[in-house]
CSV table of C-alpha atoms and ligand atoms in Angstrom, one decimal:
chain,number,residue,atom,x,y,z
L,28,UNK,CA,4.4,-8.5,25.4
L,29,UNK,CA,5.1,-10.5,22.3
L,30,UNK,CA,6.3,-13.8,23.7
L,31,UNK,CA,8.5,-16.2,21.8
L,32,UNK,CA,9.1,-18.1,25.0
L,33,UNK,CA,6.4,-20.8,24.9
L,34,UNK,CA,8.2,-24.0,24.0
L,35,UNK,CA,5.0,-26.1,24.5
L,36,UNK,CA,3.2,-24.5,21.6
L,37,UNK,CA,4.7,-26.1,18.6
L,38,UNK,CA,1.4,-26.2,16.7
L,39,UNK,CA,2.0,-25.6,12.9
L,40,UNK,CA,-0.1,-22.4,13.0
L,41,UNK,CA,1.5,-20.8,16.0
L,42,UNK,CA,2.8,-18.0,13.8
L,43,UNK,CA,-0.7,-17.3,12.6
L,44,UNK,CA,-2.5,-14.4,14.3
L,45,UNK,CA,-4.6,-15.5,17.4
L,46,UNK,CA,-7.3,-13.0,16.6
L,47,UNK,CA,-7.9,-11.7,13.1
L,48,UNK,CA,-10.5,-9.3,11.9
L,49,UNK,CA,-10.9,-9.0,8.1
L,50,UNK,CA,-13.0,-6.2,6.5
L,51,UNK,CA,-15.3,-6.1,9.5
L,52,UNK,CA,-18.3,-3.8,9.2
L,53,UNK,CA,-21.0,-3.1,11.8
L,54,UNK,CA,-24.0,-0.7,11.7
L,55,UNK,CA,-26.3,0.4,14.4
L,56,UNK,CA,-29.1,1.7,12.2
L,57,UNK,CA,-27.6,4.4,10.1
L,58,UNK,CA,-24.5,4.6,12.3
L,59,UNK,CA,-21.5,2.8,10.7
L,60,UNK,CA,-19.9,2.0,13.9
L,61,UNK,CA,-17.1,-0.4,12.6
L,62,UNK,CA,-15.9,0.6,9.2
L,63,UNK,CA,-13.9,-2.0,7.4
L,64,UNK,CA,-11.8,-3.0,10.3
L,65,UNK,CA,-8.7,-5.1,9.6
L,66,UNK,CA,-6.7,-6.1,12.6
L,67,UNK,CA,-4.4,-9.1,13.4
L,68,UNK,CA,-3.4,-9.8,16.9
L,69,UNK,CA,-0.4,-12.1,17.4
L,70,UNK,CA,-0.1,-14.7,20.1
L,71,UNK,CA,1.2,-13.0,23.2
L,72,UNK,CA,0.7,-9.5,21.9
L,73,UNK,CA,-0.8,-6.8,24.0
L,74,UNK,CA,-2.8,-4.2,22.0
L,75,UNK,CA,-4.1,-1.1,23.7
L,76,UNK,CA,-7.1,0.5,21.9
L,77,UNK,CA,-7.6,4.2,22.5
L,78,UNK,CA,-9.9,6.8,21.0
L,79,UNK,CA,-12.7,9.3,21.7
L,80,UNK,CA,-16.0,8.3,23.2
L,81,UNK,CA,-18.3,6.7,20.6
L,82,UNK,CA,-15.4,5.7,18.3
L,83,UNK,CA,-16.4,2.0,18.4
L,84,UNK,CA,-13.9,0.6,20.9
L,85,UNK,CA,-16.4,-1.3,23.0
L,86,UNK,CA,-18.2,-2.5,19.9
L,87,UNK,CA,-14.9,-3.9,18.6
L,88,UNK,CA,-14.3,-5.8,21.8
L,89,UNK,CA,-17.9,-7.0,22.0
L,90,UNK,CA,-17.7,-8.2,18.4
L,91,UNK,CA,-14.6,-10.2,19.1
L,92,UNK,CA,-16.5,-12.4,21.6
L,93,UNK,CA,-19.7,-12.1,19.7
L,94,UNK,CA,-21.6,-10.1,22.2
L,95,UNK,CA,-22.3,-8.1,19.0
L,96,UNK,CA,-22.9,-9.6,15.6
L,97,UNK,CA,-21.2,-8.1,12.6
L,98,UNK,CA,-22.8,-7.2,9.3
L,99,UNK,CA,-20.0,-8.5,7.1
L,100,UNK,CA,-16.4,-9.4,7.1
L,101,UNK,CA,-14.8,-12.2,9.2
L,102,UNK,CA,-13.5,-12.6,12.7
L,103,UNK,CA,-11.4,-15.6,13.6
L,104,UNK,CA,-10.0,-16.7,17.0
L,105,UNK,CA,-7.2,-19.2,16.8
L,106,UNK,CA,-8.1,-19.9,13.2
L,107,UNK,CA,-11.8,-20.6,13.8
L,108,UNK,CA,-14.5,-18.4,12.4
L,109,UNK,CA,-16.7,-17.0,15.1
L,110,UNK,CA,-19.7,-19.4,15.5
L,111,UNK,CA,-23.2,-18.0,15.4
L,112,UNK,CA,-24.7,-19.7,18.4
L,113,UNK,CA,-25.0,-22.9,20.4
L,114,UNK,CA,-22.2,-24.9,22.1
L,115,UNK,CA,-19.5,-23.7,19.7
L,116,UNK,CA,-20.3,-20.1,20.7
L,117,UNK,CA,-20.2,-21.0,24.4
L,118,UNK,CA,-16.8,-22.5,23.8
L,119,UNK,CA,-15.6,-19.5,21.9
L,120,UNK,CA,-16.8,-17.2,24.7
L,121,UNK,CA,-14.7,-19.3,27.1
L,122,UNK,CA,-11.7,-18.9,24.9
L,123,UNK,CA,-12.1,-15.1,24.9
L,124,UNK,CA,-12.1,-13.7,28.5
L,125,UNK,CA,-13.7,-10.4,29.0
L,126,UNK,CA,-13.4,-7.8,31.8
L,127,UNK,CA,-15.7,-4.8,31.7
L,128,UNK,CA,-15.8,-1.5,33.5
L,129,UNK,CA,-18.5,-2.9,35.8
L,130,UNK,CA,-17.4,-6.1,37.5
L,131,UNK,CA,-20.7,-8.0,37.1
L,132,UNK,CA,-19.9,-10.5,39.9
L,133,UNK,CA,-22.8,-12.7,41.2
L,134,UNK,CA,-23.9,-10.7,44.3
L,135,UNK,CA,-25.1,-13.7,46.3
L,136,UNK,CA,-22.2,-16.0,45.6
L,137,UNK,CA,-18.9,-16.0,47.5
L,138,UNK,CA,-15.8,-14.7,45.8
L,139,UNK,CA,-14.3,-18.2,45.3
L,140,UNK,CA,-17.7,-19.5,43.9
L,141,UNK,CA,-17.8,-16.6,41.5
L,142,UNK,CA,-14.4,-17.7,40.1
L,143,UNK,CA,-15.2,-21.5,40.2
L,144,UNK,CA,-18.6,-21.3,38.6
L,145,UNK,CA,-17.6,-20.9,34.9
L,146,UNK,CA,-15.2,-23.8,34.8
L,147,UNK,CA,-17.8,-26.1,36.4
L,148,UNK,CA,-20.6,-25.0,34.1
L,149,UNK,CA,-18.8,-24.5,30.8
L,150,UNK,CA,-15.5,-26.4,31.0
L,151,UNK,CA,-17.2,-29.3,33.0
L,152,UNK,CA,-14.5,-29.2,35.6
L,153,UNK,CA,-15.1,-31.1,38.9
L,154,UNK,CA,-16.2,-28.7,41.6
L,155,UNK,CA,-13.2,-29.5,43.9
L,156,UNK,CA,-10.8,-28.9,41.0
L,157,UNK,CA,-12.5,-25.7,40.0
L,158,UNK,CA,-12.3,-24.4,43.6
L,159,UNK,CA,-8.6,-25.3,43.8
L,160,UNK,CA,-7.9,-23.4,40.5
L,161,UNK,CA,-10.1,-20.5,41.8
L,162,UNK,CA,-8.0,-20.2,44.9
L,163,UNK,CA,-4.8,-20.2,42.9
L,164,UNK,CA,-6.1,-17.5,40.7
L,165,UNK,CA,-7.3,-15.4,43.7
L,166,UNK,CA,-3.8,-15.8,45.1
L,167,UNK,CA,-2.3,-14.6,41.9
L,168,UNK,CA,-4.5,-11.5,41.8
L,169,UNK,CA,-3.8,-10.8,45.5
L,170,UNK,CA,-7.3,-11.4,47.0
L,171,UNK,CA,-7.1,-15.0,48.3
L,172,UNK,CA,-7.8,-13.7,51.8
L,173,UNK,CA,-11.2,-12.5,50.6
L,174,UNK,CA,-12.3,-15.8,49.1
L,175,UNK,CA,-15.3,-16.5,51.4
L,176,UNK,CA,-16.7,-13.0,51.4
L,177,UNK,CA,-19.5,-11.7,49.1
L,178,UNK,CA,-18.6,-9.2,46.3
L,179,UNK,CA,-20.2,-6.2,48.1
L,180,UNK,CA,-17.8,-6.7,51.0
L,181,UNK,CA,-14.8,-6.0,48.7
L,182,UNK,CA,-13.4,-2.7,47.4
L,183,UNK,CA,-13.9,-1.9,43.7
L,184,UNK,CA,-10.3,-2.7,43.0
L,185,UNK,CA,-10.6,-6.0,44.7
L,186,UNK,CA,-13.8,-6.9,42.9
L,187,UNK,CA,-12.2,-6.0,39.5
L,188,UNK,CA,-9.3,-8.3,40.3
L,189,UNK,CA,-11.8,-11.1,41.1
L,190,UNK,CA,-13.4,-10.4,37.7
L,191,UNK,CA,-10.0,-10.9,36.1
L,192,UNK,CA,-9.5,-14.1,38.1
L,193,UNK,CA,-12.9,-15.3,37.0
L,194,UNK,CA,-12.1,-14.7,33.3
L,195,UNK,CA,-8.7,-16.4,33.7
L,196,UNK,CA,-10.4,-19.5,35.3
L,197,UNK,CA,-11.8,-20.3,31.9
L,198,UNK,CA,-8.2,-20.6,30.6
L,199,UNK,CA,-8.9,-18.1,27.8
L,200,UNK,CA,-6.6,-17.8,24.8
L,201,UNK,CA,-7.1,-14.0,24.7
L,202,UNK,CA,-8.3,-11.5,27.3
L,203,UNK,CA,-10.3,-8.4,26.4
L,204,UNK,CA,-10.5,-5.5,28.8
L,205,UNK,CA,-12.9,-2.7,28.2
L,206,UNK,CA,-12.0,0.3,30.4
L,207,UNK,CA,-11.4,-2.0,33.4
L,208,UNK,CA,-10.3,0.9,35.7
L,209,UNK,CA,-12.6,3.7,34.7
L,210,UNK,CA,-15.1,3.0,37.4
L,211,UNK,CA,-12.5,2.7,40.1
L,212,UNK,CA,-11.4,5.3,42.7
L,213,UNK,CA,-7.9,6.6,41.8
L,214,UNK,CA,-6.2,4.7,44.6
L,215,UNK,CA,-7.5,1.4,43.3
L,216,UNK,CA,-6.5,1.8,39.7
L,217,UNK,CA,-2.9,0.8,40.1
L,218,UNK,CA,-3.6,-2.5,41.8
L,219,UNK,CA,-5.7,-3.5,38.8
L,220,UNK,CA,-3.3,-2.2,36.3
L,221,UNK,CA,-0.4,-4.0,38.1
L,222,UNK,CA,-2.4,-7.3,37.8
L,223,UNK,CA,-2.8,-6.6,34.1
L,224,UNK,CA,0.9,-5.8,33.6
L,225,UNK,CA,1.7,-9.1,35.3
L,226,UNK,CA,-0.6,-10.9,33.0
L,227,UNK,CA,1.0,-9.2,30.0
L,228,UNK,CA,4.5,-10.2,31.2
L,229,UNK,CA,3.4,-13.8,31.5
L,230,UNK,CA,2.6,-13.8,27.8
L,231,UNK,CA,-1.2,-13.5,27.8
L,232,UNK,CA,-2.6,-12.1,24.5
L,233,UNK,CA,-4.6,-9.0,25.5
L,234,UNK,CA,-6.7,-6.3,23.9
L,235,UNK,CA,-7.1,-3.5,26.3
L,236,UNK,CA,-9.4,-0.4,25.9
L,237,UNK,CA,-8.0,2.1,28.2
L,238,UNK,CA,-6.8,5.7,28.5
L,239,UNK,CA,-4.2,4.8,31.0
L,240,UNK,CA,-1.0,5.9,29.3
L,241,UNK,CA,1.2,4.4,32.0
L,242,UNK,CA,-0.2,1.0,31.3
L,243,UNK,CA,0.1,1.5,27.6
L,244,UNK,CA,3.8,2.5,27.9
L,245,UNK,CA,4.6,-0.3,30.2
L,246,UNK,CA,2.7,-3.2,28.7
L,247,UNK,CA,1.5,-2.5,25.2
L,248,UNK,CA,3.3,-3.8,22.1
L,249,UNK,CA,1.0,-1.7,19.9
L,250,UNK,CA,-1.4,1.1,20.3
L,251,UNK,CA,-4.4,1.4,18.1
L,252,UNK,CA,-6.2,4.7,17.7
L,253,UNK,CA,-9.8,4.6,16.7
L,254,UNK,CA,-12.0,7.4,15.6
L,255,UNK,CA,-15.5,7.3,14.0
L,256,UNK,CA,-15.4,3.5,13.6
L,257,UNK,CA,-12.0,3.4,11.9
L,258,UNK,CA,-8.5,2.4,12.9
L,259,UNK,CA,-6.9,5.8,12.2
L,260,UNK,CA,-3.4,5.0,13.5
L,261,UNK,CA,-1.4,2.1,14.9
L,262,UNK,CA,2.1,2.4,16.3
L,263,UNK,CA,4.3,1.4,19.2
L,264,UNK,CA,3.3,3.3,22.4
L,265,UNK,CA,6.5,5.4,22.2
L,266,UNK,CA,5.8,6.4,18.6
L,267,UNK,CA,2.1,7.0,19.2
L,268,UNK,CA,2.4,9.1,22.4
L,269,UNK,CA,5.5,11.1,21.3
L,270,UNK,CA,4.8,11.4,17.6
L,271,UNK,CA,1.1,11.0,16.7
L,272,UNK,CA,0.7,11.3,13.0
L,273,UNK,CA,-2.9,12.2,12.4
L,274,UNK,CA,-4.6,15.4,13.4
L,275,UNK,CA,-7.3,13.3,15.1
L,276,UNK,CA,-4.8,11.6,17.3
L,277,UNK,CA,-2.9,14.8,18.1
L,278,UNK,CA,-6.2,16.5,19.1
L,279,UNK,CA,-7.3,13.5,21.2
L,280,UNK,CA,-3.9,13.2,23.0
L,281,UNK,CA,-3.9,17.0,23.6
L,282,UNK,CA,-7.2,16.6,25.4
L,283,UNK,CA,-6.4,13.6,27.6
L,284,UNK,CA,-2.9,14.7,28.4
L,285,UNK,CA,-3.9,18.2,29.4
L,286,UNK,CA,-5.9,17.1,32.5
E,25,ATP,N1,-26.7,-1.2,21.1
E,25,ATP,C1,-26.5,-0.1,20.4
E,25,ATP,N2,-27.5,0.5,19.7
E,25,ATP,C2,-27.3,1.6,19.0
E,25,ATP,N3,-26.2,2.3,19.0
E,25,ATP,C3,-25.1,1.9,19.7
E,25,ATP,C4,-25.2,0.6,20.5
E,25,ATP,N4,-24.1,0.4,21.1
E,25,ATP,C5,-23.3,1.4,20.8
E,25,ATP,N5,-23.9,2.3,19.9
E,25,ATP,C6,-23.3,3.5,19.3
E,25,ATP,O1,-22.2,3.1,18.6
E,25,ATP,C7,-21.1,4.0,18.7
E,25,ATP,C8,-19.9,3.4,19.2
E,25,ATP,O2,-20.1,2.9,20.6
E,25,ATP,P1,-19.0,2.2,21.4
E,25,ATP,O3,-19.7,1.9,22.7
E,25,ATP,O4,-18.4,1.1,20.7
E,25,ATP,O5,-18.0,3.4,21.6
E,25,ATP,P2,-16.7,3.5,22.5
E,25,ATP,O6,-15.6,3.9,21.7
E,25,ATP,O7,-16.6,2.3,23.3
E,25,ATP,O8,-17.1,4.8,23.5
E,25,ATP,P3,-16.8,5.1,25.0
E,25,ATP,O9,-15.4,5.6,25.0
E,25,ATP,O10,-17.7,6.1,25.4
E,25,ATP,O11,-16.9,3.8,25.8
E,25,ATP,C9,-21.7,5.2,19.6
E,25,ATP,O12,-22.1,6.2,18.8
E,25,ATP,C10,-22.8,4.5,20.4
E,25,ATP,O13,-23.8,5.4,20.7
E,26,MG,MG1,-16.7,2.0,25.4
Protein backbone atom coordinates (compact mmCIF):
# COMPACT_ATOMS: atom_id res chain seq x y z
CA UNK A 1 0.00 0.00 0.00
CA UNK A 2 1.37 3.42 -0.80
CA UNK A 3 1.33 5.17 2.53
CA UNK A 4 1.20 8.91 2.91
CA UNK A 5 0.42 8.52 6.57
CA UNK A 6 3.85 8.65 8.16
CA UNK A 7 4.09 12.05 9.84
CA UNK A 8 7.42 11.21 11.45
CA UNK A 9 9.25 10.89 8.16
CA UNK A 10 9.82 14.45 7.11
CA UNK A 11 13.26 13.79 5.64
CA UNK A 12 13.87 15.97 2.58
CA UNK A 13 14.22 12.91 0.35
CA UNK A 14 11.07 11.14 1.54
CA UNK A 15 9.56 11.49 -1.95
CA UNK A 16 12.59 9.77 -3.50
CA UNK A 17 12.26 6.07 -4.26
CA UNK A 18 13.30 3.79 -1.41
CA UNK A 19 14.76 1.23 -3.78
CA UNK A 20 16.02 2.19 -7.20
CA UNK A 21 17.53 0.04 -9.94
CA UNK A 22 19.07 1.83 -12.90
CA UNK A 23 20.20 0.00 -16.03
CA UNK A 24 21.02 -3.11 -14.04
CA UNK A 25 22.59 -5.99 -15.94
CA UNK A 26 23.63 -9.39 -14.68
CA UNK A 27 25.01 -12.43 -16.50
CA UNK A 28 25.52 -15.99 -15.41
CA UNK A 29 28.10 -16.99 -18.01
CA UNK A 30 26.35 -16.53 -21.35
CA UNK A 31 22.95 -16.13 -19.76
CA UNK A 32 21.84 -12.49 -19.58
CA UNK A 33 19.67 -12.98 -16.53
CA UNK A 34 18.88 -9.32 -15.74
CA UNK A 35 18.63 -7.19 -18.87
CA UNK A 36 18.80 -3.47 -18.35
CA UNK A 37 16.39 -3.43 -15.42
CA UNK A 38 14.99 -0.04 -14.41
CA UNK A 39 12.74 -0.08 -11.40
CA UNK A 40 11.87 2.45 -8.72
CA UNK A 41 10.03 1.37 -5.61
CA UNK A 42 8.40 4.08 -3.55
CA UNK A 43 8.27 4.19 0.23
CA UNK A 44 5.37 2.12 1.41
CA UNK A 45 4.82 0.60 -2.00
CA UNK A 46 4.03 -3.10 -2.40
CA UNK A 47 5.33 -4.54 -5.66
CA UNK A 48 4.46 -8.08 -6.69
CA UNK A 49 6.88 -9.69 -9.15
CA UNK A 50 5.48 -12.43 -11.28
CA UNK A 51 6.79 -14.39 -14.25
CA UNK A 52 7.78 -17.79 -15.59
CA UNK A 53 10.44 -19.98 -14.02
CA UNK A 54 13.92 -18.78 -14.87
CA UNK A 55 12.84 -15.25 -15.76
CA UNK A 56 15.15 -13.70 -13.16
CA UNK A 57 12.78 -12.95 -10.27
CA UNK A 58 14.96 -14.46 -7.55
CA UNK A 59 18.10 -12.96 -9.04
CA UNK A 60 16.43 -9.53 -8.95
CA UNK A 61 15.60 -9.96 -5.24
CA UNK A 62 19.03 -11.30 -4.44
CA UNK A 63 20.67 -8.40 -6.26
CA UNK A 64 18.70 -5.89 -4.17
CA UNK A 65 20.34 -7.11 -0.96
CA UNK A 66 23.55 -8.02 -2.71
CA UNK A 67 23.40 -11.75 -2.31
CA UNK A 68 24.26 -11.45 -6.02
CA UNK A 69 26.61 -8.92 -7.53
CA UNK A 70 25.58 -7.06 -10.67
CA UNK A 71 27.71 -6.51 -13.77
CA UNK A 72 26.73 -2.92 -14.38
CA UNK A 73 24.11 -0.37 -13.52
CA UNK A 74 23.28 0.88 -10.04
CA UNK A 75 21.09 -0.19 -7.16
CA UNK A 76 20.36 2.23 -4.35
CA UNK A 77 18.48 1.65 -1.11
CA UNK A 78 17.28 4.82 0.59
CA UNK A 79 19.61 6.86 -1.60
CA UNK A 80 22.75 4.86 -0.78
CA UNK A 81 24.54 2.85 -3.46
CA UNK A 82 24.87 -0.80 -2.50
CA UNK A 83 28.20 -1.24 -0.75
CA UNK A 84 30.49 -4.00 -1.97
CA UNK A 85 31.43 -5.54 1.34
CA UNK A 86 32.33 -5.06 4.98
CA UNK A 87 30.35 -3.33 7.69
CA UNK A 88 28.42 -1.16 5.27
CA UNK A 89 27.18 -4.27 3.51
CA UNK A 90 26.09 -5.87 6.79
CA UNK A 91 24.18 -2.67 7.57
CA UNK A 92 22.55 -2.73 4.13
CA UNK A 93 21.52 -6.33 4.59
CA UNK A 94 19.92 -5.36 7.87
CA UNK A 95 17.98 -2.59 6.10
CA UNK A 96 16.71 -5.07 3.51
CA UNK A 97 14.81 -7.92 5.12
CA UNK A 98 14.51 -11.11 3.13
CA UNK A 99 12.19 -14.08 3.44
CA UNK A 100 12.83 -17.11 1.26
CA UNK A 101 10.86 -20.15 0.26
CA UNK A 102 12.83 -22.18 2.80
CA UNK A 103 12.70 -20.67 6.24
CA UNK A 104 16.38 -21.16 7.16
CA UNK A 105 15.83 -20.91 10.90
CA UNK A 106 18.65 -22.01 13.19
CA UNK A 107 17.62 -25.57 14.04
CA UNK A 108 19.22 -25.68 17.48
CA UNK A 109 18.01 -22.33 18.72
CA UNK A 110 14.63 -21.58 20.21
CA UNK A 111 12.11 -19.59 18.20
CA UNK A 112 12.59 -16.47 20.33
CA UNK A 113 16.39 -16.76 20.06
CA UNK A 114 16.12 -17.08 16.29
CA UNK A 115 14.33 -13.73 16.20
CA UNK A 116 16.52 -12.01 18.82
CA UNK A 117 19.87 -13.07 17.38
CA UNK A 118 20.15 -10.58 14.48
CA UNK A 119 19.46 -7.47 16.51
CA UNK A 120 22.09 -8.51 19.08
CA UNK A 121 24.75 -9.40 16.52
CA UNK A 122 24.17 -6.73 13.86
CA UNK A 123 22.23 -3.92 15.52
CA UNK A 124 24.13 -4.31 18.82
CA UNK A 125 20.92 -4.42 20.82
CA UNK A 126 21.07 -5.53 24.45
CA UNK A 127 19.97 -9.18 24.75
CA UNK A 128 17.06 -8.36 27.05
CA UNK A 129 15.79 -5.67 24.68
CA UNK A 130 16.21 -7.93 21.67
CA UNK A 131 14.23 -10.63 23.42
CA UNK A 132 11.45 -8.21 24.30
CA UNK A 133 11.24 -7.05 20.69
CA UNK A 134 11.32 -10.67 19.52
CA UNK A 135 8.36 -11.52 21.73
CA UNK A 136 6.41 -8.51 20.43
CA UNK A 137 7.08 -9.58 16.85
CA UNK A 138 6.16 -13.20 17.54
CA UNK A 139 2.93 -11.88 19.03
CA UNK A 140 2.32 -9.84 15.91
CA UNK A 141 2.76 -12.81 13.58
CA UNK A 142 0.66 -14.99 15.85
CA UNK A 143 3.19 -17.49 17.21
CA UNK A 144 4.18 -16.05 20.59
CA UNK A 145 2.98 -19.24 22.26
CA UNK A 146 5.68 -21.15 20.38
CA UNK A 147 8.56 -18.94 21.58
CA UNK A 148 10.45 -21.56 23.54
CA UNK A 149 10.16 -24.40 21.05
CA UNK A 150 12.69 -25.41 18.42
CA UNK A 151 11.91 -24.74 14.74
CA UNK A 152 11.29 -28.42 13.94
CA UNK A 153 8.45 -28.44 16.46
CA UNK A 154 6.50 -25.85 14.43
CA UNK A 155 4.43 -26.24 11.28
CA UNK A 156 5.78 -24.84 8.03
CA UNK A 157 3.37 -21.92 8.18
CA UNK A 158 4.43 -21.12 11.73
CA UNK A 159 8.12 -21.35 10.81
CA UNK A 160 7.61 -19.00 7.89
CA UNK A 161 5.89 -16.50 10.17
CA UNK A 162 8.89 -16.76 12.52
CA UNK A 163 11.14 -16.07 9.52
CA UNK A 164 9.09 -12.93 8.84
CA UNK A 165 9.40 -11.88 12.50
CA UNK A 166 13.13 -12.50 12.34
CA UNK A 167 13.49 -10.23 9.32
CA UNK A 168 11.32 -7.56 10.96
CA UNK A 169 13.47 -7.65 14.10
CA UNK A 170 16.22 -5.90 12.14
CA UNK A 171 13.83 -2.98 11.55
CA UNK A 172 14.30 -3.20 7.79
CA UNK A 173 13.37 -0.36 5.46
CA UNK A 174 12.16 -2.80 2.83
CA UNK A 175 11.15 -6.45 2.91
CA UNK A 176 11.82 -8.84 0.04
CA UNK A 177 9.82 -12.04 -0.17
CA UNK A 178 10.84 -14.75 -2.65
CA UNK A 179 7.98 -17.22 -3.06
CA UNK A 180 7.38 -17.33 0.70
CA UNK A 181 4.43 -19.71 0.46
CA UNK A 182 5.47 -22.06 -2.32
CA UNK A 183 6.95 -24.67 0.04
CA UNK A 184 3.89 -24.68 2.30
CA UNK A 185 0.97 -27.04 2.49
CA UNK A 186 -2.16 -25.34 1.13
CA UNK A 187 -3.81 -24.92 4.51
CA UNK A 188 -0.83 -22.92 5.78
CA UNK A 189 -0.53 -20.54 2.87
CA UNK A 190 -3.19 -18.12 4.04
CA UNK A 191 -1.79 -17.64 7.52
CA UNK A 192 1.46 -16.45 5.96
CA UNK A 193 -0.26 -14.33 3.31
CA UNK A 194 -2.47 -12.74 5.98
CA UNK A 195 0.65 -11.77 7.93
CA UNK A 196 2.05 -10.20 4.76
CA UNK A 197 -1.19 -8.35 4.00
CA UNK A 198 -1.06 -6.96 7.56
CA UNK A 199 2.49 -5.78 6.99
CA UNK A 200 1.51 -4.13 3.72
CA UNK A 201 -1.37 -2.32 5.42
CA UNK A 202 1.01 -1.00 8.06
CA UNK A 203 2.95 0.70 5.29
CA UNK A 204 5.96 -1.61 4.92
CA UNK A 205 7.72 -1.30 1.57
CA UNK A 206 7.62 -4.76 0.05
CA UNK A 207 8.83 -6.63 -3.01
CA UNK A 208 7.05 -9.95 -3.24
CA UNK A 209 7.76 -12.70 -5.75
CA UNK A 210 4.63 -14.83 -5.73
CA UNK A 211 2.03 -16.40 -7.95
CA UNK A 212 -0.65 -15.88 -5.32
CA UNK A 213 -3.16 -13.76 -7.22
CA UNK A 214 -5.31 -13.21 -4.15
CA UNK A 215 -2.42 -11.59 -2.36
CA UNK A 216 -1.53 -9.50 -5.40
CA UNK A 217 -5.10 -8.26 -5.76
CA UNK A 218 -5.44 -7.52 -2.06
CA UNK A 219 -2.08 -5.98 -1.28
CA UNK A 220 -0.12 -4.99 -4.39
CA UNK A 221 0.11 -1.43 -5.60
CA UNK A 222 1.86 -2.66 -8.72
CA UNK A 223 2.47 -5.93 -10.50
CA UNK A 224 5.69 -6.42 -12.44
CA UNK A 225 5.77 -9.16 -15.04
CA UNK A 226 9.23 -10.50 -15.85
CA UNK A 227 10.21 -12.78 -18.71
CA UNK A 228 13.69 -13.68 -19.95
CA UNK A 229 15.44 -11.23 -17.67
CA UNK A 230 13.31 -8.25 -18.68
CA UNK A 231 10.47 -6.32 -17.14
CA UNK A 232 7.88 -6.91 -19.85
CA UNK A 233 4.88 -5.29 -18.24
CA UNK A 234 3.95 -3.30 -15.15
CA UNK A 235 0.47 -2.35 -14.11
CA UNK A 236 -1.97 -2.28 -11.24
CA UNK A 237 -3.16 -5.77 -10.26
CA UNK A 238 -6.60 -5.10 -11.76
CA UNK A 239 -5.12 -3.98 -15.07
CA UNK A 240 -2.58 -6.76 -15.20
CA UNK A 241 -4.86 -9.67 -14.33
CA UNK A 242 -7.88 -8.46 -16.31
CA UNK A 243 -6.16 -6.86 -19.29
CA UNK A 244 -2.61 -8.15 -19.75
CA UNK A 245 -1.07 -6.42 -22.75
CA UNK A 246 1.79 -8.60 -23.95
CA UNK A 247 1.43 -12.07 -25.45
CA UNK A 248 3.97 -13.34 -22.89
CA UNK A 249 1.83 -12.18 -20.00
CA UNK A 250 -1.40 -13.47 -21.56
CA UNK A 251 0.22 -16.84 -22.14
CA UNK A 252 1.62 -16.99 -18.60
CA UNK A 253 -1.65 -15.98 -16.95
CA UNK A 254 -3.49 -18.51 -19.08
CA UNK A 255 -1.24 -21.21 -17.68
CA UNK A 256 -1.36 -20.29 -14.01
CA UNK A 257 -5.05 -19.42 -13.95
CA UNK A 258 -6.10 -22.64 -15.65
CA UNK A 259 -5.11 -24.95 -12.81
N1 LIG B 1 24.12 -19.12 -9.45
C1 LIG B 1 23.71 -19.33 -10.71
N2 LIG B 1 24.56 -19.76 -11.65
C2 LIG B 1 24.16 -19.95 -12.93
N3 LIG B 1 22.90 -19.72 -13.37
C3 LIG B 1 22.01 -19.28 -12.47
C4 LIG B 1 22.35 -19.07 -11.09
N4 LIG B 1 21.25 -18.64 -10.44
C5 LIG B 1 20.27 -18.60 -11.36
N5 LIG B 1 20.72 -18.97 -12.58
C6 LIG B 1 19.93 -18.99 -13.82
O1 LIG B 1 19.42 -17.68 -14.02
C7 LIG B 1 18.09 -17.72 -14.53
C8 LIG B 1 17.19 -16.93 -13.62
O2 LIG B 1 17.12 -17.58 -12.38
P1 LIG B 1 16.18 -17.08 -11.23
O3 LIG B 1 16.39 -18.00 -10.09
O4 LIG B 1 16.41 -15.63 -10.98
O5 LIG B 1 14.75 -17.27 -11.88
P2 LIG B 1 13.30 -17.18 -11.21
O6 LIG B 1 12.51 -16.25 -12.06
O7 LIG B 1 13.43 -16.87 -9.78
O8 LIG B 1 12.75 -18.67 -11.42
P3 LIG B 1 11.79 -19.57 -10.48
O9 LIG B 1 10.39 -19.11 -10.75
O10 LIG B 1 12.02 -20.96 -10.98
O11 LIG B 1 12.22 -19.38 -9.06
C9 LIG B 1 17.74 -19.20 -14.65
O12 LIG B 1 17.94 -19.60 -15.97
C10 LIG B 1 18.72 -19.87 -13.71
O13 LIG B 1 18.98 -21.19 -14.13
MG1 LIG C 1 12.97 -17.93 -8.06
